[in-house]
PDB file of C-alpha atoms in Angstrom:
ATOM      1  CA  MET A  30      37.504  93.283 176.044  1.00  0.00           C
ATOM      2  CA  LYS A  31      38.928  90.913 173.184  1.00  0.00           C
ATOM      3  CA  ASN A  32      42.436  89.333 172.314  1.00  0.00           C
ATOM      4  CA  CYS A  33      42.234  90.759 169.294  1.00  0.00           C
ATOM      5  CA  ASN A  34      46.305  92.063 168.330  1.00  0.00           C
ATOM      6  CA  ALA A  35      47.318  90.281 170.881  1.00  0.00           C
ATOM      7  CA  SER A  36      50.625  88.742 167.675  1.00  0.00           C
ATOM      8  CA  VAL A  37      52.354  92.686 168.890  1.00  0.00           C
ATOM      9  CA  ASN A  38      53.060  94.275 172.014  1.00  0.00           C
ATOM     10  CA  GLY A  39      51.756  97.759 171.101  1.00  0.00           C
ATOM     11  CA  PRO A  40      48.371  98.355 172.453  1.00  0.00           C
ATOM     12  CA  ALA A  41      50.127  97.474 175.937  1.00  0.00           C
ATOM     13  CA  ALA A  42      54.020  99.427 175.319  1.00  0.00           C
ATOM     14  CA  ALA A  43      50.597 102.605 174.568  1.00  0.00           C
ATOM     15  CA  ALA A  44      48.860 101.017 178.112  1.00  0.00           C
ATOM     16  CA  ILE A  45      52.555 100.771 180.322  1.00  0.00           C
ATOM     17  CA  LEU A  46      53.481 104.405 178.532  1.00  0.00           C
ATOM     18  CA  GLY A  47      50.206 105.957 179.578  1.00  0.00           C
ATOM     19  CA  SER A  48      50.097 104.672 183.003  1.00  0.00           C
ATOM     20  CA  GLY A  49      53.721 106.337 182.763  1.00  0.00           C
ATOM     21  CA  LEU A  50      52.414 109.558 181.887  1.00  0.00           C
ATOM     22  CA  GLY A  51      49.279 109.939 184.035  1.00  0.00           C
ATOM     23  CA  CYS A  52      51.706 109.199 186.928  1.00  0.00           C
ATOM     24  CA  MET A  53      53.593 112.279 185.767  1.00  0.00           C
ATOM     25  CA  ALA A  54      51.069 114.254 185.392  1.00  0.00           C
ATOM     26  CA  LEU A  55      49.732 114.156 188.470  1.00  0.00           C
ATOM     27  CA  GLY A  56      53.055 114.879 189.753  1.00  0.00           C
ATOM     28  CA  LEU A  57      54.234 117.903 187.743  1.00  0.00           C
ATOM     29  CA  ILE A  58      50.997 119.204 188.069  1.00  0.00           C
ATOM     30  CA  THR A  59      50.377 119.455 191.568  1.00  0.00           C
ATOM     31  CA  THR A  60      53.759 120.229 192.127  1.00  0.00           C
ATOM     32  CA  SER A  61      52.597 123.443 189.827  1.00  0.00           C
ATOM     33  CA  ALA A  62      49.543 124.306 191.357  1.00  0.00           C
ATOM     34  CA  GLU A  63      50.858 123.817 194.817  1.00  0.00           C
ATOM     35  CA  SER A  64      54.587 126.139 192.775  1.00  0.00           C
ATOM     36  CA  ILE A  65      51.113 128.981 191.364  1.00  0.00           C
ATOM     37  CA  PRO A  66      49.013 129.925 193.127  1.00  0.00           C
ATOM     38  CA  ALA A  67      46.559 131.282 190.303  1.00  0.00           C
ATOM     39  CA  LEU A  68      46.766 126.895 189.592  1.00  0.00           C
ATOM     40  CA  LYS A  69      45.875 126.078 192.761  1.00  0.00           C
ATOM     41  CA  ASN A  70      42.542 128.603 192.299  1.00  0.00           C
ATOM     42  CA  ALA A  71      41.372 127.640 189.414  1.00  0.00           C
ATOM     43  CA  LEU A  72      42.096 123.805 189.878  1.00  0.00           C
ATOM     44  CA  THR A  73      39.777 124.091 192.475  1.00  0.00           C
ATOM     45  CA  PHE A  74      36.647 122.375 190.552  1.00  0.00           C
ATOM     46  CA  SER A  75      35.345 121.368 193.535  1.00  0.00           C
ATOM     47  CA  VAL A  76      35.184 124.491 196.658  1.00  0.00           C
ATOM     48  CA  PRO A  77      35.063 121.766 199.460  1.00  0.00           C
ATOM     49  CA  VAL A  78      37.037 119.047 198.203  1.00  0.00           C
ATOM     50  CA  GLY A  79      39.808 121.843 196.816  1.00  0.00           C
ATOM     51  CA  ALA A  80      42.225 121.630 193.946  1.00  0.00           C
ATOM     52  CA  LEU A  81      42.821 118.361 194.965  1.00  0.00           C
ATOM     53  CA  SER A  82      40.034 118.303 192.698  1.00  0.00           C
ATOM     54  CA  GLY A  83      41.046 120.073 189.537  1.00  0.00           C
ATOM     55  CA  GLN A  84      44.317 118.447 190.132  1.00  0.00           C
ATOM     56  CA  THR A  85      43.701 114.114 189.626  1.00  0.00           C
ATOM     57  CA  THR A  86      40.748 115.076 187.342  1.00  0.00           C
ATOM     58  CA  ALA A  87      43.430 116.684 185.138  1.00  0.00           C
ATOM     59  CA  ALA A  88      45.955 113.882 185.328  1.00  0.00           C
ATOM     60  CA  VAL A  89      43.464 111.750 183.942  1.00  0.00           C
ATOM     61  CA  ILE A  90      42.386 113.541 181.234  1.00  0.00           C
ATOM     62  CA  ILE A  91      46.082 113.025 180.437  1.00  0.00           C
ATOM     63  CA  TRP A  92      46.397 109.691 181.512  1.00  0.00           C
ATOM     64  CA  LEU A  93      43.577 108.249 179.326  1.00  0.00           C
ATOM     65  CA  LEU A  94      44.442 111.038 176.241  1.00  0.00           C
ATOM     66  CA  GLY A  95      48.319 110.669 175.983  1.00  0.00           C
ATOM     67  CA  TRP A  96      46.977 106.508 176.380  1.00  0.00           C
ATOM     68  CA  ALA A  97      44.353 106.995 173.577  1.00  0.00           C
ATOM     69  CA  VAL A  98      47.250 108.532 171.270  1.00  0.00           C
ATOM     70  CA  LEU A  99      49.590 106.242 172.189  1.00  0.00           C
ATOM     71  CA  HIS A 100      46.951 103.439 171.631  1.00  0.00           C
ATOM     72  CA  SER A 101      46.160 104.636 168.124  1.00  0.00           C
ATOM     73  CA  LYS A 102      49.735 104.761 167.199  1.00  0.00           C
ATOM     74  CA  TRP A 103      51.574 101.572 168.032  1.00  0.00           C
ATOM     75  CA  LYS A 104      48.292  99.082 167.480  1.00  0.00           C
ATOM     76  CA  HIS A 105      49.786  97.528 165.293  1.00  0.00           C
ATOM     77  CA  THR A 106      53.396  97.844 166.162  1.00  0.00           C
ATOM     78  CA  GLN A 107      56.027  95.858 168.027  1.00  0.00           C
ATOM     79  CA  THR A 108      57.816  97.791 170.137  1.00  0.00           C
ATOM     80  CA  ASP A 109      61.222  97.970 172.191  1.00  0.00           C
ATOM     81  CA  LEU A 110      58.503  97.141 175.116  1.00  0.00           C
ATOM     82  CA  GLY A 111      62.194  97.359 177.225  1.00  0.00           C
ATOM     83  CA  LYS A 112      63.234 100.820 176.387  1.00  0.00           C
ATOM     84  CA  VAL A 113      58.999 101.788 177.118  1.00  0.00           C
ATOM     85  CA  PHE A 114      59.093 100.521 179.790  1.00  0.00           C
ATOM     86  CA  ALA A 115      62.256 102.094 181.648  1.00  0.00           C
ATOM     87  CA  ALA A 116      60.531 105.231 180.113  1.00  0.00           C
ATOM     88  CA  ALA A 117      57.543 104.620 181.277  1.00  0.00           C
ATOM     89  CA  LEU A 118      58.694 103.623 184.996  1.00  0.00           C
ATOM     90  CA  ALA A 119      61.639 106.885 185.053  1.00  0.00           C
ATOM     91  CA  LEU A 120      57.987 108.506 185.146  1.00  0.00           C
ATOM     92  CA  VAL A 121      55.996 106.562 187.329  1.00  0.00           C
ATOM     93  CA  LEU A 122      58.396 107.152 189.713  1.00  0.00           C
ATOM     94  CA  LEU A 123      58.898 110.773 188.763  1.00  0.00           C
ATOM     95  CA  GLY A 124      55.468 111.823 189.405  1.00  0.00           C
ATOM     96  CA  THR A 125      55.794 109.992 192.592  1.00  0.00           C
ATOM     97  CA  LEU A 126      58.359 112.528 193.236  1.00  0.00           C
ATOM     98  CA  GLY A 127      56.310 115.032 192.630  1.00  0.00           C
ATOM     99  CA  THR A 128      53.370 114.500 194.828  1.00  0.00           C
ATOM    100  CA  LEU A 129      56.019 114.883 198.172  1.00  0.00           C
ATOM    101  CA  PRO A 130      54.860 117.549 199.952  1.00  0.00           C
ATOM    102  CA  PRO A 131      58.851 117.864 200.536  1.00  0.00           C
ATOM    103  CA  VAL A 132      59.588 118.369 196.723  1.00  0.00           C
ATOM    104  CA  TRP A 133      57.013 120.841 196.425  1.00  0.00           C
ATOM    105  CA  GLU A 134      58.165 123.256 198.789  1.00  0.00           C
ATOM    106  CA  ILE A 135      62.016 123.272 196.946  1.00  0.00           C
ATOM    107  CA  PHE A 136      59.921 125.339 194.288  1.00  0.00           C
ATOM    108  CA  HIS A 137      58.159 127.222 196.423  1.00  0.00           C
TER     109      HIS A 137
ATOM    110  CA  MET B  21      28.179 100.706 219.820  1.00  0.00           C
ATOM    111  CA  THR B  22      27.154 103.455 217.192  1.00  0.00           C
ATOM    112  CA  PHE B  23      28.802 104.352 214.436  1.00  0.00           C
ATOM    113  CA  THR B  24      28.711 107.189 212.908  1.00  0.00           C
ATOM    114  CA  VAL B  25      27.708 108.254 209.380  1.00  0.00           C
ATOM    115  CA  ARG B  26      31.263 109.573 208.713  1.00  0.00           C
ATOM    116  CA  GLU B  27      32.696 106.462 210.699  1.00  0.00           C
ATOM    117  CA  LEU B  28      31.296 104.479 208.539  1.00  0.00           C
ATOM    118  CA  TRP B  29      31.746 105.509 205.295  1.00  0.00           C
ATOM    119  CA  ALA B  30      35.199 106.013 206.564  1.00  0.00           C
ATOM    120  CA  ALA B  31      35.607 101.916 206.875  1.00  0.00           C
ATOM    121  CA  PHE B  32      33.824 100.703 204.116  1.00  0.00           C
ATOM    122  CA  HIS B  33      36.582 103.035 202.006  1.00  0.00           C
ATOM    123  CA  GLY B  34      39.860 102.222 204.285  1.00  0.00           C
ATOM    124  CA  MET B  35      38.993  98.755 205.887  1.00  0.00           C
ATOM    125  CA  ALA B  36      36.127  97.760 202.198  1.00  0.00           C
ATOM    126  CA  LEU B  37      37.655  99.013 199.303  1.00  0.00           C
ATOM    127  CA  GLY B  38      40.888  99.562 200.470  1.00  0.00           C
ATOM    128  CA  GLY B  39      41.577  96.826 203.122  1.00  0.00           C
ATOM    129  CA  GLY B  40      39.806  94.620 199.374  1.00  0.00           C
ATOM    130  CA  TYR B  41      42.419  95.524 196.925  1.00  0.00           C
ATOM    131  CA  LEU B  42      44.921  94.904 199.139  1.00  0.00           C
ATOM    132  CA  LEU B  43      44.011  91.231 200.195  1.00  0.00           C
ATOM    133  CA  LEU B  44      43.146  90.771 195.980  1.00  0.00           C
ATOM    134  CA  PHE B  45      46.910  91.963 195.191  1.00  0.00           C
ATOM    135  CA  SER B  46      47.717  88.395 196.835  1.00  0.00           C
ATOM    136  CA  GLY B  47      45.854  86.338 194.546  1.00  0.00           C
ATOM    137  CA  MET B  48      45.860  87.868 191.254  1.00  0.00           C
ATOM    138  CA  ILE B  49      49.952  88.233 191.752  1.00  0.00           C
ATOM    139  CA  TYR B  50      50.973  84.647 192.383  1.00  0.00           C
ATOM    140  CA  ILE B  51      48.164  83.775 189.617  1.00  0.00           C
ATOM    141  CA  LEU B  52      50.320  86.006 187.325  1.00  0.00           C
ATOM    142  CA  TRP B  53      54.164  85.122 188.182  1.00  0.00           C
ATOM    143  CA  SER B  54      53.236  81.469 187.709  1.00  0.00           C
ATOM    144  CA  LEU B  55      51.342  81.844 184.478  1.00  0.00           C
ATOM    145  CA  LYS B  56      54.514  80.334 182.842  1.00  0.00           C
ATOM    146  CA  PRO B  57      55.092  77.918 179.551  1.00  0.00           C
ATOM    147  CA  GLY B  58      54.485  74.029 181.818  1.00  0.00           C
ATOM    148  CA  TRP B  59      52.971  74.886 184.983  1.00  0.00           C
ATOM    149  CA  ALA B  60      49.573  74.130 184.781  1.00  0.00           C
ATOM    150  CA  ALA B  61      48.001  71.698 182.466  1.00  0.00           C
ATOM    151  CA  ALA B  62      45.889  73.941 179.359  1.00  0.00           C
ATOM    152  CA  THR B  63      42.568  73.836 181.505  1.00  0.00           C
ATOM    153  CA  ALA B  64      44.294  74.750 184.393  1.00  0.00           C
ATOM    154  CA  ALA B  65      45.954  77.400 183.005  1.00  0.00           C
ATOM    155  CA  ALA B  66      42.172  78.717 181.365  1.00  0.00           C
ATOM    156  CA  THR B  67      41.318  79.148 183.955  1.00  0.00           C
ATOM    157  CA  GLN B  68      43.588  81.355 185.517  1.00  0.00           C
ATOM    158  CA  VAL B  69      44.047  83.217 183.233  1.00  0.00           C
ATOM    159  CA  LYS B  70      40.135  83.869 183.425  1.00  0.00           C
ATOM    160  CA  ILE B  71      40.796  84.683 187.068  1.00  0.00           C
ATOM    161  CA  LEU B  72      42.870  86.458 186.537  1.00  0.00           C
ATOM    162  CA  LYS B  73      41.494  89.352 184.315  1.00  0.00           C
ATOM    163  CA  ALA B  74      38.014  89.113 187.030  1.00  0.00           C
ATOM    164  CA  GLY B  75      40.731  89.496 189.583  1.00  0.00           C
ATOM    165  CA  THR B  76      43.009  92.372 187.816  1.00  0.00           C
ATOM    166  CA  VAL B  77      39.781  94.194 186.329  1.00  0.00           C
ATOM    167  CA  LEU B  78      37.758  94.460 190.028  1.00  0.00           C
ATOM    168  CA  MET B  79      41.169  95.405 191.795  1.00  0.00           C
ATOM    169  CA  ALA B  80      41.084  98.578 189.242  1.00  0.00           C
ATOM    170  CA  VAL B  81      37.929  99.170 190.210  1.00  0.00           C
ATOM    171  CA  VAL B  82      37.713  98.688 194.289  1.00  0.00           C
ATOM    172  CA  MET B  83      40.939 101.086 193.203  1.00  0.00           C
ATOM    173  CA  TRP B  84      38.552 104.089 191.810  1.00  0.00           C
ATOM    174  CA  LEU B  85      35.770 103.150 194.227  1.00  0.00           C
ATOM    175  CA  THR B  86      38.332 103.802 197.289  1.00  0.00           C
ATOM    176  CA  VAL B  87      40.239 107.210 196.100  1.00  0.00           C
ATOM    177  CA  PHE B  88      35.977 108.457 194.247  1.00  0.00           C
ATOM    178  CA  ILE B  89      34.985 108.236 197.415  1.00  0.00           C
ATOM    179  CA  GLY B  90      38.260 109.112 199.640  1.00  0.00           C
ATOM    180  CA  THR B  91      38.324 112.366 197.842  1.00  0.00           C
ATOM    181  CA  TYR B  92      34.632 113.408 197.066  1.00  0.00           C
ATOM    182  CA  VAL B  93      32.683 112.220 200.353  1.00  0.00           C
ATOM    183  CA  ILE B  94      35.650 111.681 203.129  1.00  0.00           C
ATOM    184  CA  TYR B  95      38.064 113.764 201.877  1.00  0.00           C
ATOM    185  CA  PRO B  96      35.913 117.054 201.943  1.00  0.00           C
ATOM    186  CA  TRP B  97      34.735 115.825 205.825  1.00  0.00           C
ATOM    187  CA  TYR B  98      38.383 115.771 207.157  1.00  0.00           C
ATOM    188  CA  ARG B  99      39.458 119.543 205.690  1.00  0.00           C
ATOM    189  CA  ALA B 100      36.311 121.401 206.237  1.00  0.00           C
ATOM    190  CA  LYS B 101      36.535 124.224 208.217  1.00  0.00           C
ATOM    191  CA  PRO B 102      35.456 125.525 212.267  1.00  0.00           C
ATOM    192  CA  PRO B 103      33.772 128.454 212.374  1.00  0.00           C
ATOM    193  CA  ALA B 104      35.767 131.632 213.477  1.00  0.00           C
ATOM    194  CA  GLY B 105      36.753 131.296 217.327  1.00  0.00           C
ATOM    195  CA  LEU B 106      35.473 127.251 217.560  1.00  0.00           C
ATOM    196  CA  THR B 107      38.507 126.235 220.456  1.00  0.00           C
ATOM    197  CA  ASP B 108      37.172 121.944 220.094  1.00  0.00           C
ATOM    198  CA  LEU B 109      38.592 121.531 217.003  1.00  0.00           C
ATOM    199  CA  ALA B 110      37.862 117.801 217.726  1.00  0.00           C
ATOM    200  CA  ASP B 111      35.020 117.621 214.821  1.00  0.00           C
ATOM    201  CA  TYR B 112      37.847 119.495 212.653  1.00  0.00           C
ATOM    202  CA  PRO B 113      40.536 116.367 211.439  1.00  0.00           C
ATOM    203  CA  ARG B 114      42.503 119.295 209.491  1.00  0.00           C
ATOM    204  CA  TYR B 115      42.407 121.588 211.705  1.00  0.00           C
ATOM    205  CA  PHE B 116      43.294 120.061 214.915  1.00  0.00           C
ATOM    206  CA  LEU B 117      45.743 118.376 213.404  1.00  0.00           C
ATOM    207  CA  VAL B 118      47.708 121.515 212.144  1.00  0.00           C
ATOM    208  CA  ALA B 119      46.557 123.685 215.852  1.00  0.00           C
ATOM    209  CA  ASN B 120      48.996 120.790 217.252  1.00  0.00           C
ATOM    210  CA  PRO B 121      52.359 121.149 216.833  1.00  0.00           C
ATOM    211  CA  ASN B 122      53.203 117.589 218.232  1.00  0.00           C
ATOM    212  CA  LEU B 123      50.549 116.406 215.007  1.00  0.00           C
ATOM    213  CA  ALA B 124      50.783 118.835 212.433  1.00  0.00           C
ATOM    214  CA  ALA B 125      53.084 116.301 210.660  1.00  0.00           C
ATOM    215  CA  TRP B 126      50.223 113.948 210.611  1.00  0.00           C
ATOM    216  CA  HIS B 127      49.271 116.724 208.010  1.00  0.00           C
ATOM    217  CA  ASN B 128      51.315 118.346 206.648  1.00  0.00           C
ATOM    218  CA  PHE B 129      53.668 116.032 205.002  1.00  0.00           C
ATOM    219  CA  GLY B 130      50.853 112.388 205.514  1.00  0.00           C
ATOM    220  CA  MET B 131      47.397 113.576 204.384  1.00  0.00           C
ATOM    221  CA  GLU B 132      49.279 115.728 201.996  1.00  0.00           C
ATOM    222  CA  TRP B 133      51.512 112.666 199.938  1.00  0.00           C
ATOM    223  CA  LYS B 134      48.287 110.022 201.131  1.00  0.00           C
ATOM    224  CA  GLU B 135      45.283 112.890 199.666  1.00  0.00           C
ATOM    225  CA  HIS B 136      48.143 112.404 196.124  1.00  0.00           C
ATOM    226  CA  VAL B 137      49.919 109.877 195.875  1.00  0.00           C
ATOM    227  CA  ALA B 138      46.497 107.385 195.996  1.00  0.00           C
ATOM    228  CA  TRP B 139      45.461 108.743 193.382  1.00  0.00           C
ATOM    229  CA  LEU B 140      48.311 106.798 191.275  1.00  0.00           C
ATOM    230  CA  ALA B 141      47.645 103.543 192.100  1.00  0.00           C
ATOM    231  CA  PRO B 142      44.449 102.823 189.627  1.00  0.00           C
ATOM    232  CA  ILE B 143      46.479 104.216 186.935  1.00  0.00           C
ATOM    233  CA  LEU B 144      48.846 101.663 187.145  1.00  0.00           C
ATOM    234  CA  ALA B 145      46.218  98.533 188.281  1.00  0.00           C
ATOM    235  CA  SER B 146      43.861 100.119 185.403  1.00  0.00           C
ATOM    236  CA  ALA B 147      47.138  99.358 182.410  1.00  0.00           C
ATOM    237  CA  VAL B 148      48.312  95.985 184.110  1.00  0.00           C
ATOM    238  CA  ALA B 149      43.792  94.817 184.043  1.00  0.00           C
ATOM    239  CA  ALA B 150      43.961  96.032 180.357  1.00  0.00           C
ATOM    240  CA  VAL B 151      46.748  94.402 179.661  1.00  0.00           C
ATOM    241  CA  ILE B 152      46.183  91.781 181.103  1.00  0.00           C
ATOM    242  CA  CYS B 153      42.422  92.007 179.374  1.00  0.00           C
ATOM    243  CA  ARG B 154      43.609  92.579 175.578  1.00  0.00           C
ATOM    244  CA  TYR B 155      46.046  89.917 175.669  1.00  0.00           C
ATOM    245  CA  GLY B 156      45.062  86.857 177.578  1.00  0.00           C
ATOM    246  CA  PRO B 157      46.606  83.121 177.062  1.00  0.00           C
ATOM    247  CA  LYS B 158      49.019  85.192 175.040  1.00  0.00           C
ATOM    248  CA  LEU B 159      50.814  86.193 178.374  1.00  0.00           C
ATOM    249  CA  ILE B 160      52.153  82.449 179.033  1.00  0.00           C
ATOM    250  CA  GLU B 161      54.681  83.126 176.044  1.00  0.00           C
ATOM    251  CA  GLU B 162      55.100  86.931 177.477  1.00  0.00           C
ATOM    252  CA  ALA B 163      57.702  86.759 180.120  1.00  0.00           C
ATOM    253  CA  GLN B 164      59.088  90.064 179.360  1.00  0.00           C
ATOM    254  CA  LEU B 165      55.805  91.382 179.148  1.00  0.00           C
ATOM    255  CA  ARG B 166      54.797  89.427 182.290  1.00  0.00           C
ATOM    256  CA  LYS B 167      57.596  90.458 184.118  1.00  0.00           C
ATOM    257  CA  TYR B 168      57.024  94.026 183.571  1.00  0.00           C
ATOM    258  CA  LEU B 169      53.364  94.084 184.962  1.00  0.00           C
ATOM    259  CA  ILE B 170      54.340  92.591 188.345  1.00  0.00           C
ATOM    260  CA  ILE B 171      56.616  95.054 188.898  1.00  0.00           C
ATOM    261  CA  LEU B 172      54.320  98.383 187.796  1.00  0.00           C
ATOM    262  CA  PHE B 173      51.459  95.388 189.618  1.00  0.00           C
ATOM    263  CA  SER B 174      53.681  95.560 193.057  1.00  0.00           C
ATOM    264  CA  PHE B 175      54.136  99.323 192.620  1.00  0.00           C
ATOM    265  CA  ALA B 176      50.177  99.749 192.915  1.00  0.00           C
ATOM    266  CA  PHE B 177      50.598  98.362 195.666  1.00  0.00           C
ATOM    267  CA  VAL B 178      53.449  99.335 197.574  1.00  0.00           C
ATOM    268  CA  ILE B 179      51.919 102.512 196.921  1.00  0.00           C
ATOM    269  CA  ALA B 180      48.115 101.707 198.150  1.00  0.00           C
ATOM    270  CA  GLY B 181      49.592  99.892 201.191  1.00  0.00           C
ATOM    271  CA  ILE B 182      51.859 102.984 202.548  1.00  0.00           C
ATOM    272  CA  VAL B 183      48.337 105.318 201.852  1.00  0.00           C
ATOM    273  CA  ALA B 184      46.071 102.384 203.658  1.00  0.00           C
ATOM    274  CA  LEU B 185      49.146 102.711 206.614  1.00  0.00           C
ATOM    275  CA  LEU B 186      49.214 106.614 206.961  1.00  0.00           C
ATOM    276  CA  GLY B 187      44.806 107.243 206.520  1.00  0.00           C
ATOM    277  CA  ALA B 188      45.394 104.297 209.221  1.00  0.00           C
ATOM    278  CA  PHE B 189      47.638 106.484 211.567  1.00  0.00           C
ATOM    279  CA  ILE B 190      46.067 109.853 210.553  1.00  0.00           C
ATOM    280  CA  THR B 191      43.006 108.235 211.293  1.00  0.00           C
ATOM    281  CA  LYS B 192      44.943 107.786 215.079  1.00  0.00           C
ATOM    282  CA  ALA B 193      45.592 111.156 215.676  1.00  0.00           C
ATOM    283  CA  ALA B 194      42.760 113.023 214.630  1.00  0.00           C
ATOM    284  CA  PRO B 195      39.380 110.087 214.603  1.00  0.00           C
ATOM    285  CA  LEU B 196      36.660 111.135 211.432  1.00  0.00           C
ATOM    286  CA  TYR B 197      33.569 111.390 213.615  1.00  0.00           C
TER     287      TYR B 197
END
């Protein structure tokens, strides 16, 4: 990857917030799928793997799309990196919580 | 002493890839932390940045391989359903654990959490590697960005460490033969 546009922090902010979106997506999809049987069935892309296949595939797609959209918006922009990072960290922590089985139980 | 194909895959997944990732982390986090203005001569800093780029990209690739192999090669063996009426569940780890009240938590909490949360580590590691590759030597001047990358990278490491520990304990409770 070239060091182009390294004078602004937008591309870094996009990568950081994009990763937060990906983590949040995984947590949200996991909790939702464990609470809604129809969604769990729909996310079973691979029978031997079960719903985990769809949950993780969907989260990875959302992560990559989110990153791409943010990057296209911010590639020439100087962002408030502190705020972006705080938002990303909150999303990562919420996403992590969403992968915890005791959290799924709350929504059962 | 012999190993089954499943044991070899599990060892490659957990020890070669997972262990390799955890080992690489210590070196990369030190280089990232030490990329401060004036800490190294320009030539040394340039070398450090090159190592950091290669190392973090390698870690992201290793982490993706780890979760893909874990999910699509090993996990199907772990969760395979035993034939009806089978009483010896030793070859069906998920069902072996769930059938034993003293071990059920290793599946109901341990494996259920591990199989999902593990996927956060490559996402975070990839974001860190991408930023390092894009900004390169400019990171020396970007203390705030470097700090945030260290936090994200460390979070990915903690997740990978928890997942590795759970994997080791679950394998001990219900080995994959």
